[in-house]
PDB file of N, CA and C in Angstrom:
ATOM      1  N   MET A   4       0.855  -1.162   0.000  1.00 55.00           N
ATOM      2  CA  MET A   4       0.000   0.000   0.000  1.00 55.00           C
ATOM      3  C   MET A   4       0.903   1.227   0.000  1.00 55.00           C
ATOM      4  N   THR A   5       0.565   2.185  -0.822  1.00 60.00           N
ATOM      5  CA  THR A   5       1.351   3.411  -0.858  1.00 60.00           C
ATOM      6  C   THR A   5       0.440   4.604  -1.054  1.00 60.00           C
ATOM      7  N   GLY A   6       0.982   5.765  -0.815  1.00 87.00           N
ATOM      8  CA  GLY A   6       0.285   6.995  -1.122  1.00 87.00           C
ATOM      9  C   GLY A   6      -0.856   7.332  -0.197  1.00 87.00           C
ATOM     10  N   PRO A   7      -1.987   7.716  -0.774  1.00 90.00           N
ATOM     11  CA  PRO A   7      -3.108   8.234   0.015  1.00 90.00           C
ATOM     12  C   PRO A   7      -3.639   7.262   1.069  1.00 90.00           C
ATOM     13  N   ILE A   8      -3.670   5.994   0.764  1.00 93.00           N
ATOM     14  CA  ILE A   8      -4.192   5.012   1.737  1.00 93.00           C
ATOM     15  C   ILE A   8      -3.299   4.967   2.967  1.00 93.00           C
ATOM     16  N   ASP A   9      -1.991   4.997   2.767  1.00 94.00           N
ATOM     17  CA  ASP A   9      -1.075   5.011   3.912  1.00 94.00           C
ATOM     18  C   ASP A   9      -1.323   6.229   4.790  1.00 94.00           C
ATOM     19  N   LYS A  10      -1.578   7.375   4.174  1.00 95.00           N
ATOM     20  CA  LYS A  10      -1.858   8.586   4.939  1.00 95.00           C
ATOM     21  C   LYS A  10      -3.170   8.443   5.706  1.00 95.00           C
ATOM     22  N   ILE A  11      -4.180   7.882   5.074  1.00 95.00           N
ATOM     23  CA  ILE A  11      -5.465   7.679   5.743  1.00 95.00           C
ATOM     24  C   ILE A  11      -5.306   6.745   6.933  1.00 95.00           C
ATOM     25  N   VAL A  12      -4.597   5.641   6.742  1.00 95.00           N
ATOM     26  CA  VAL A  12      -4.379   4.674   7.828  1.00 95.00           C
ATOM     27  C   VAL A  12      -3.615   5.331   8.973  1.00 95.00           C
ATOM     28  N   ALA A  13      -2.602   6.123   8.651  1.00 96.00           N
ATOM     29  CA  ALA A  13      -1.851   6.835   9.696  1.00 96.00           C
ATOM     30  C   ALA A  13      -2.749   7.814  10.443  1.00 96.00           C
ATOM     31  N   ASP A  14      -3.612   8.527   9.714  1.00 96.00           N
ATOM     32  CA  ASP A  14      -4.552   9.454  10.356  1.00 96.00           C
ATOM     33  C   ASP A  14      -5.519   8.710  11.276  1.00 96.00           C
ATOM     34  N   VAL A  15      -6.020   7.558  10.833  1.00 95.00           N
ATOM     35  CA  VAL A  15      -6.930   6.755  11.654  1.00 95.00           C
ATOM     36  C   VAL A  15      -6.233   6.325  12.936  1.00 95.00           C
ATOM     37  N   ARG A  16      -5.010   5.907  12.825  1.00 94.00           N
ATOM     38  CA  ARG A  16      -4.270   5.459  14.020  1.00 94.00           C
ATOM     39  C   ARG A  16      -4.005   6.608  14.985  1.00 94.00           C
ATOM     40  N   ARG A  17      -3.976   7.848  14.470  1.00 95.00           N
ATOM     41  CA  ARG A  17      -3.809   9.026  15.325  1.00 95.00           C
ATOM     42  C   ARG A  17      -5.136   9.509  15.892  1.00 95.00           C
ATOM     43  N   GLY A  18      -6.248   8.914  15.451  1.00 93.00           N
ATOM     44  CA  GLY A  18      -7.553   9.276  15.986  1.00 93.00           C
ATOM     45  C   GLY A  18      -8.429  10.085  15.053  1.00 93.00           C
ATOM     46  N   ALA A  19      -7.928  10.467  13.884  1.00 93.00           N
ATOM     47  CA  ALA A  19      -8.739  11.217  12.912  1.00 93.00           C
ATOM     48  C   ALA A  19      -9.587  10.225  12.134  1.00 93.00           C
ATOM     49  N   ARG A  20     -10.892  10.299  12.311  1.00 90.00           N
ATOM     50  CA  ARG A  20     -11.790   9.329  11.672  1.00 90.00           C
ATOM     51  C   ARG A  20     -12.974  10.037  11.029  1.00 90.00           C
ATOM     52  N   PRO A  21     -12.854  10.415   9.752  1.00 92.00           N
ATOM     53  CA  PRO A  21     -14.012  10.986   9.066  1.00 92.00           C
ATOM     54  C   PRO A  21     -15.139   9.956   9.016  1.00 92.00           C
ATOM     55  N   PRO A  22     -16.382  10.399   8.902  1.00 90.00           N
ATOM     56  CA  PRO A  22     -17.503   9.451   8.914  1.00 90.00           C
ATOM     57  C   PRO A  22     -17.612   8.609   7.648  1.00 90.00           C
ATOM     58  N   VAL A  23     -17.034   9.071   6.527  1.00 91.00           N
ATOM     59  CA  VAL A  23     -17.170   8.349   5.263  1.00 91.00           C
ATOM     60  C   VAL A  23     -15.853   8.389   4.501  1.00 91.00           C
ATOM     61  N   TYR A  24     -15.520   7.270   3.898  1.00 93.00           N
ATOM     62  CA  TYR A  24     -14.388   7.193   2.976  1.00 93.00           C
ATOM     63  C   TYR A  24     -14.929   6.737   1.636  1.00 93.00           C
ATOM     64  N   LEU A  25     -14.529   7.414   0.572  1.00 91.00           N
ATOM     65  CA  LEU A  25     -14.933   7.023  -0.776  1.00 91.00           C
ATOM     66  C   LEU A  25     -13.680   6.637  -1.542  1.00 91.00           C
ATOM     67  N   LEU A  26     -13.587   5.372  -1.902  1.00 91.00           N
ATOM     68  CA  LEU A  26     -12.456   4.883  -2.683  1.00 91.00           C
ATOM     69  C   LEU A  26     -12.965   4.534  -4.068  1.00 91.00           C
ATOM     70  N   TYR A  27     -12.296   5.008  -5.085  1.00 88.00           N
ATOM     71  CA  TYR A  27     -12.720   4.738  -6.448  1.00 88.00           C
ATOM     72  C   TYR A  27     -11.501   4.500  -7.318  1.00 88.00           C
ATOM     73  N   GLY A  28     -11.753   3.953  -8.476  1.00 87.00           N
ATOM     74  CA  GLY A  28     -10.664   3.659  -9.404  1.00 87.00           C
ATOM     75  C   GLY A  28     -10.545   2.157  -9.589  1.00 87.00           C
ATOM     76  N   ASP A  29      -9.323   1.694  -9.689  1.00 90.00           N
ATOM     77  CA  ASP A  29      -9.057   0.279  -9.882  1.00 90.00           C
ATOM     78  C   ASP A  29      -9.692  -0.540  -8.756  1.00 90.00           C
ATOM     79  N   GLU A  30     -10.479  -1.547  -9.136  1.00 89.00           N
ATOM     80  CA  GLU A  30     -11.225  -2.330  -8.149  1.00 89.00           C
ATOM     81  C   GLU A  30     -10.316  -3.017  -7.132  1.00 89.00           C
ATOM     82  N   LEU A  31      -9.237  -3.620  -7.583  1.00 92.00           N
ATOM     83  CA  LEU A  31      -8.331  -4.326  -6.676  1.00 92.00           C
ATOM     84  C   LEU A  31      -7.699  -3.355  -5.684  1.00 92.00           C
ATOM     85  N   LEU A  32      -7.246  -2.204  -6.171  1.00 92.00           N
ATOM     86  CA  LEU A  32      -6.638  -1.217  -5.269  1.00 92.00           C
ATOM     87  C   LEU A  32      -7.658  -0.663  -4.291  1.00 92.00           C
ATOM     88  N   ALA A  33      -8.882  -0.426  -4.757  1.00 91.00           N
ATOM     89  CA  ALA A  33      -9.927   0.085  -3.870  1.00 91.00           C
ATOM     90  C   ALA A  33     -10.265  -0.938  -2.784  1.00 91.00           C
ATOM     91  N   ARG A  34     -10.368  -2.199  -3.146  1.00 93.00           N
ATOM     92  CA  ARG A  34     -10.659  -3.243  -2.147  1.00 93.00           C
ATOM     93  C   ARG A  34      -9.524  -3.385  -1.134  1.00 93.00           C
ATOM     94  N   ASP A  35      -8.276  -3.358  -1.635  1.00 94.00           N
ATOM     95  CA  ASP A  35      -7.130  -3.435  -0.723  1.00 94.00           C
ATOM     96  C   ASP A  35      -7.085  -2.222   0.204  1.00 94.00           C
ATOM     97  N   GLY A  36      -7.388  -1.053  -0.351  1.00 95.00           N
ATOM     98  CA  GLY A  36      -7.418   0.163   0.464  1.00 95.00           C
ATOM     99  C   GLY A  36      -8.507   0.104   1.513  1.00 95.00           C
ATOM    100  N   ALA A  37      -9.682  -0.369   1.122  1.00 95.00           N
ATOM    101  CA  ALA A  37     -10.791  -0.498   2.074  1.00 95.00           C
ATOM    102  C   ALA A  37     -10.422  -1.471   3.192  1.00 95.00           C
ATOM    103  N   LYS A  38      -9.778  -2.557   2.846  1.00 96.00           N
ATOM    104  CA  LYS A  38      -9.365  -3.531   3.868  1.00 96.00           C
ATOM    105  C   LYS A  38      -8.371  -2.906   4.839  1.00 96.00           C
ATOM    106  N   ALA A  39      -7.417  -2.142   4.320  1.00 96.00           N
ATOM    107  CA  ALA A  39      -6.422  -1.491   5.184  1.00 96.00           C
ATOM    108  C   ALA A  39      -7.087  -0.495   6.130  1.00 96.00           C
ATOM    109  N   ILE A  40      -8.063   0.256   5.634  1.00 96.00           N
ATOM    110  CA  ILE A  40      -8.766   1.232   6.474  1.00 96.00           C
ATOM    111  C   ILE A  40      -9.596   0.518   7.537  1.00 96.00           C
ATOM    112  N   VAL A  41     -10.317  -0.525   7.143  1.00 96.00           N
ATOM    113  CA  VAL A  41     -11.115  -1.291   8.110  1.00 96.00           C
ATOM    114  C   VAL A  41     -10.207  -1.916   9.171  1.00 96.00           C
ATOM    115  N   ASP A  42      -9.078  -2.458   8.756  1.00 96.00           N
ATOM    116  CA  ASP A  42      -8.140  -3.056   9.710  1.00 96.00           C
ATOM    117  C   ASP A  42      -7.647  -2.026  10.731  1.00 96.00           C
ATOM    118  N   ALA A  43      -7.466  -0.780  10.285  1.00 95.00           N
ATOM    119  CA  ALA A  43      -7.017   0.272  11.195  1.00 95.00           C
ATOM    120  C   ALA A  43      -8.149   0.757  12.105  1.00 95.00           C
ATOM    121  N   LEU A  44      -9.385   0.719  11.614  1.00 94.00           N
ATOM    122  CA  LEU A  44     -10.522   1.218  12.387  1.00 94.00           C
ATOM    123  C   LEU A  44     -11.034   0.251  13.447  1.00 94.00           C
ATOM    124  N   VAL A  45     -11.091  -1.032  13.109  1.00 91.00           N
ATOM    125  CA  VAL A  45     -11.763  -2.004  13.972  1.00 91.00           C
ATOM    126  C   VAL A  45     -10.775  -3.090  14.407  1.00 91.00           C
ATOM    127  N   PRO A  46     -10.641  -3.329  15.708  1.00 90.00           N
ATOM    128  CA  PRO A  46      -9.767  -4.413  16.164  1.00 90.00           C
ATOM    129  C   PRO A  46     -10.210  -5.755  15.581  1.00 90.00           C
ATOM    130  N   GLU A  47      -9.272  -6.617  15.320  1.00 91.00           N
ATOM    131  CA  GLU A  47      -9.557  -7.898  14.672  1.00 91.00           C
ATOM    132  C   GLU A  47     -10.604  -8.710  15.425  1.00 91.00           C
ATOM    133  N   ALA A  48     -10.564  -8.681  16.730  1.00 88.00           N
ATOM    134  CA  ALA A  48     -11.504  -9.471  17.532  1.00 88.00           C
ATOM    135  C   ALA A  48     -12.949  -9.020  17.341  1.00 88.00           C
ATOM    136  N   HIS A  49     -13.177  -7.781  16.912  1.00 87.00           N
ATOM    137  CA  HIS A  49     -14.538  -7.248  16.769  1.00 87.00           C
ATOM    138  C   HIS A  49     -15.013  -7.191  15.322  1.00 87.00           C
ATOM    139  N   ARG A  50     -14.158  -7.492  14.377  1.00 88.00           N
ATOM    140  CA  ARG A  50     -14.523  -7.333  12.964  1.00 88.00           C
ATOM    141  C   ARG A  50     -15.703  -8.187  12.537  1.00 88.00           C
ATOM    142  N   SER A  51     -15.810  -9.381  13.034  1.00 87.00           N
ATOM    143  CA  SER A  51     -16.893 -10.257  12.573  1.00 87.00           C
ATOM    144  C   SER A  51     -18.270  -9.706  12.932  1.00 87.00           C
ATOM    145  N   LEU A  52     -18.363  -8.896  13.992  1.00 86.00           N
ATOM    146  CA  LEU A  52     -19.653  -8.360  14.412  1.00 86.00           C
ATOM    147  C   LEU A  52     -19.802  -6.857  14.169  1.00 86.00           C
ATOM    148  N   SER A  53     -18.706  -6.158  13.902  1.00 88.00           N
ATOM    149  CA  SER A  53     -18.761  -4.706  13.742  1.00 88.00           C
ATOM    150  C   SER A  53     -18.560  -4.234  12.316  1.00 88.00           C
ATOM    151  N   VAL A  54     -18.256  -5.148  11.396  1.00 91.00           N
ATOM    152  CA  VAL A  54     -18.014  -4.774  10.001  1.00 91.00           C
ATOM    153  C   VAL A  54     -18.983  -5.555   9.117  1.00 91.00           C
ATOM    154  N   GLU A  55     -19.710  -4.831   8.284  1.00 90.00           N
ATOM    155  CA  GLU A  55     -20.606  -5.458   7.314  1.00 90.00           C
ATOM    156  C   GLU A  55     -20.144  -5.071   5.919  1.00 90.00           C
ATOM    157  N   VAL A  56     -20.053  -6.039   5.044  1.00 91.00           N
ATOM    158  CA  VAL A  56     -19.675  -5.798   3.650  1.00 91.00           C
ATOM    159  C   VAL A  56     -20.886  -6.120   2.793  1.00 91.00           C
ATOM    160  N   VAL A  57     -21.297  -5.143   1.981  1.00 90.00           N
ATOM    161  CA  VAL A  57     -22.456  -5.333   1.115  1.00 90.00           C
ATOM    162  C   VAL A  57     -22.085  -4.952  -0.312  1.00 90.00           C
ATOM    163  N   GLY A  58     -22.863  -5.430  -1.234  1.00 86.00           N
ATOM    164  CA  GLY A  58     -22.694  -5.082  -2.635  1.00 86.00           C
ATOM    165  C   GLY A  58     -23.706  -4.024  -3.035  1.00 86.00           C
ATOM    166  N   ASP A  59     -23.692  -3.652  -4.281  1.00 82.00           N
ATOM    167  CA  ASP A  59     -24.576  -2.603  -4.771  1.00 82.00           C
ATOM    168  C   ASP A  59     -26.055  -2.957  -4.593  1.00 82.00           C
ATOM    169  N   GLU A  60     -26.395  -4.247  -4.667  1.00 84.00           N
ATOM    170  CA  GLU A  60     -27.796  -4.650  -4.532  1.00 84.00           C
ATOM    171  C   GLU A  60     -28.349  -4.355  -3.139  1.00 84.00           C
ATOM    172  N   ASP A  61     -27.464  -4.230  -2.130  1.00 84.00           N
ATOM    173  CA  ASP A  61     -27.887  -3.935  -0.763  1.00 84.00           C
ATOM    174  C   ASP A  61     -27.543  -2.519  -0.336  1.00 84.00           C
ATOM    175  N   ALA A  62     -27.091  -1.687  -1.260  1.00 78.00           N
ATOM    176  CA  ALA A  62     -26.639  -0.339  -0.917  1.00 78.00           C
ATOM    177  C   ALA A  62     -27.750   0.508  -0.292  1.00 78.00           C
ATOM    178  N   ALA A  63     -28.987   0.264  -0.650  1.00 83.00           N
ATOM    179  CA  ALA A  63     -30.103   1.032  -0.088  1.00 83.00           C
ATOM    180  C   ALA A  63     -30.268   0.782   1.410  1.00 83.00           C
ATOM    181  N   SER A  64     -29.737  -0.306   1.912  1.00 86.00           N
ATOM    182  CA  SER A  64     -29.885  -0.634   3.327  1.00 86.00           C
ATOM    183  C   SER A  64     -28.752  -0.094   4.195  1.00 86.00           C
ATOM    184  N   VAL A  65     -27.839   0.666   3.619  1.00 85.00           N
ATOM    185  CA  VAL A  65     -26.669   1.138   4.365  1.00 85.00           C
ATOM    186  C   VAL A  65     -27.080   1.999   5.557  1.00 85.00           C
ATOM    187  N   ALA A  66     -28.010   2.926   5.375  1.00 85.00           N
ATOM    188  CA  ALA A  66     -28.423   3.801   6.482  1.00 85.00           C
ATOM    189  C   ALA A  66     -28.955   2.983   7.659  1.00 85.00           C
ATOM    190  N   GLY A  67     -29.788   2.020   7.393  1.00 88.00           N
ATOM    191  CA  GLY A  67     -30.301   1.160   8.455  1.00 88.00           C
ATOM    192  C   GLY A  67     -29.212   0.343   9.118  1.00 88.00           C
ATOM    193  N   ARG A  68     -28.292  -0.135   8.325  1.00 87.00           N
ATOM    194  CA  ARG A  68     -27.178  -0.910   8.881  1.00 87.00           C
ATOM    195  C   ARG A  68     -26.320  -0.048   9.798  1.00 87.00           C
ATOM    196  N   LEU A  69     -26.110   1.209   9.431  1.00 83.00           N
ATOM    197  CA  LEU A  69     -25.306   2.103  10.257  1.00 83.00           C
ATOM    198  C   LEU A  69     -26.000   2.479  11.559  1.00 83.00           C
ATOM    199  N   ARG A  70     -27.326   2.475  11.561  1.00 86.00           N
ATOM    200  CA  ARG A  70     -28.069   2.781  12.789  1.00 86.00           C
ATOM    201  C   ARG A  70     -28.043   1.623  13.784  1.00 86.00           C
ATOM    202  N   THR A  71     -27.704   0.434  13.325  1.00 85.00           N
ATOM    203  CA  THR A  71     -27.631  -0.722  14.210  1.00 85.00           C
ATOM    204  C   THR A  71     -26.370  -0.605  15.067  1.00 85.00           C
ATOM    205  N   VAL A  72     -26.547  -0.690  16.355  1.00 82.00           N
ATOM    206  CA  VAL A  72     -25.429  -0.543  17.291  1.00 82.00           C
ATOM    207  C   VAL A  72     -24.585  -1.816  17.290  1.00 82.00           C
ATOM    208  N   PRO A  73     -23.251  -1.678  17.244  1.00 79.00           N
ATOM    209  CA  PRO A  73     -22.407  -2.869  17.305  1.00 79.00           C
ATOM    210  C   PRO A  73     -22.552  -3.580  18.657  1.00 79.00           C
ATOM    211  N   LEU A  74     -22.481  -4.879  18.635  1.00 75.00           N
ATOM    212  CA  LEU A  74     -22.697  -5.691  19.831  1.00 75.00           C
ATOM    213  C   LEU A  74     -21.734  -5.352  20.961  1.00 75.00           C
ATOM    214  N   PHE A  75     -20.462  -5.102  20.637  1.00 73.00           N
ATOM    215  CA  PHE A  75     -19.450  -4.840  21.660  1.00 73.00           C
ATOM    216  C   PHE A  75     -19.109  -3.361  21.787  1.00 73.00           C
ATOM    217  N   GLY A  76     -19.962  -2.480  21.291  1.00 76.00           N
ATOM    218  CA  GLY A  76     -19.651  -1.057  21.338  1.00 76.00           C
ATOM    219  C   GLY A  76     -18.585  -0.722  20.303  1.00 76.00           C
ATOM    220  N   GLY A  77     -18.051   0.461  20.380  1.00 80.00           N
ATOM    221  CA  GLY A  77     -17.021   0.858  19.435  1.00 80.00           C
ATOM    222  C   GLY A  77     -17.620   1.283  18.112  1.00 80.00           C
ATOM    223  N   LEU A  78     -16.846   1.151  17.071  1.00 85.00           N
ATOM    224  CA  LEU A  78     -17.255   1.596  15.744  1.00 85.00           C
ATOM    225  C   LEU A  78     -18.073   0.558  15.000  1.00 85.00           C
ATOM    226  N   LYS A  79     -18.945   1.059  14.155  1.00 88.00           N
ATOM    227  CA  LYS A  79     -19.690   0.216  13.215  1.00 88.00           C
ATOM    228  C   LYS A  79     -19.214   0.633  11.831  1.00 88.00           C
ATOM    229  N   VAL A  80     -18.797  -0.319  11.024  1.00 91.00           N
ATOM    230  CA  VAL A  80     -18.287  -0.039   9.684  1.00 91.00           C
ATOM    231  C   VAL A  80     -19.122  -0.812   8.673  1.00 91.00           C
ATOM    232  N   VAL A  81     -19.599  -0.105   7.654  1.00 92.00           N
ATOM    233  CA  VAL A  81     -20.305  -0.732   6.548  1.00 92.00           C
ATOM    234  C   VAL A  81     -19.510  -0.433   5.282  1.00 92.00           C
ATOM    235  N   VAL A  82     -19.106  -1.469   4.599  1.00 92.00           N
ATOM    236  CA  VAL A  82     -18.336  -1.337   3.364  1.00 92.00           C
ATOM    237  C   VAL A  82     -19.250  -1.708   2.204  1.00 92.00           C
ATOM    238  N   VAL A  83     -19.353  -0.812   1.230  1.00 91.00           N
ATOM    239  CA  VAL A  83     -20.172  -1.073   0.041  1.00 91.00           C
ATOM    240  C   VAL A  83     -19.224  -1.202  -1.141  1.00 91.00           C
ATOM    241  N   HIS A  84     -19.181  -2.388  -1.726  1.00 88.00           N
ATOM    242  CA  HIS A  84     -18.328  -2.633  -2.892  1.00 88.00           C
ATOM    243  C   HIS A  84     -19.137  -2.513  -4.173  1.00 88.00           C
ATOM    244  N   ASP A  85     -18.486  -2.028  -5.206  1.00 85.00           N
ATOM    245  CA  ASP A  85     -19.028  -2.025  -6.566  1.00 85.00           C
ATOM    246  C   ASP A  85     -20.377  -1.330  -6.690  1.00 85.00           C
ATOM    247  N   THR A  86     -20.552  -0.213  -6.006  1.00 84.00           N
ATOM    248  CA  THR A  86     -21.821   0.503  -6.114  1.00 84.00           C
ATOM    249  C   THR A  86     -21.867   1.333  -7.398  1.00 84.00           C
ATOM    250  N   LYS A  87     -23.044   1.469  -7.912  1.00 81.00           N
ATOM    251  CA  LYS A  87     -23.268   2.304  -9.086  1.00 81.00           C
ATOM    252  C   LYS A  87     -23.930   3.621  -8.686  1.00 81.00           C
ATOM    253  N   ALA A  88     -23.956   3.919  -7.406  1.00 77.00           N
ATOM    254  CA  ALA A  88     -24.624   5.112  -6.894  1.00 77.00           C
ATOM    255  C   ALA A  88     -24.018   6.403  -7.440  1.00 77.00           C
ATOM    256  N   PHE A  89     -22.767   6.382  -7.818  1.00 75.00           N
ATOM    257  CA  PHE A  89     -22.100   7.593  -8.280  1.00 75.00           C
ATOM    258  C   PHE A  89     -21.872   7.607  -9.787  1.00 75.00           C
ATOM    259  N   VAL A  90     -22.482   6.676 -10.498  1.00 78.00           N
ATOM    260  CA  VAL A  90     -22.321   6.589 -11.953  1.00 78.00           C
ATOM    261  C   VAL A  90     -23.459   7.351 -12.624  1.00 78.00           C
ATOM    262  N   SER A  91     -23.102   8.191 -13.563  1.00 77.00           N
ATOM    263  CA  SER A  91     -24.096   8.949 -14.313  1.00 77.00           C
ATOM    264  C   SER A  91     -24.942   8.019 -15.165  1.00 77.00           C
ATOM    265  N   LYS A  92     -26.214   8.343 -15.331  1.00 77.00           N
ATOM    266  CA  LYS A  92     -27.094   7.533 -16.171  1.00 77.00           C
ATOM    267  C   LYS A  92     -26.903   7.840 -17.653  1.00 77.00           C
ATOM    268  N   GLN A  93     -26.127   8.843 -17.967  1.00 71.00           N
ATOM    269  CA  GLN A  93     -25.893   9.206 -19.369  1.00 71.00           C
ATOM    270  C   GLN A  93     -24.754   8.416 -19.953  1.00 71.00           C
TER     271      GLN A  93
END
């Protein structure tokens, strides 16, 4: 990992946590970047219950998923892969 993702991960480790991250571009790099950010945000022991990964077909449920409180407290992370929400219809 290099560049912007490394800076984001370093910021997360220092306590700077914006509410939303938008990664776009090459799918493999975006997925690797998302994994690095999630790894920095949520301890490994809590990931199975505090991190939800959804695809574009479930993107409409993101708001509801974010309102659900994590079982062990701490952060709730919802990752949406391959969404078309930002693609122009033209």
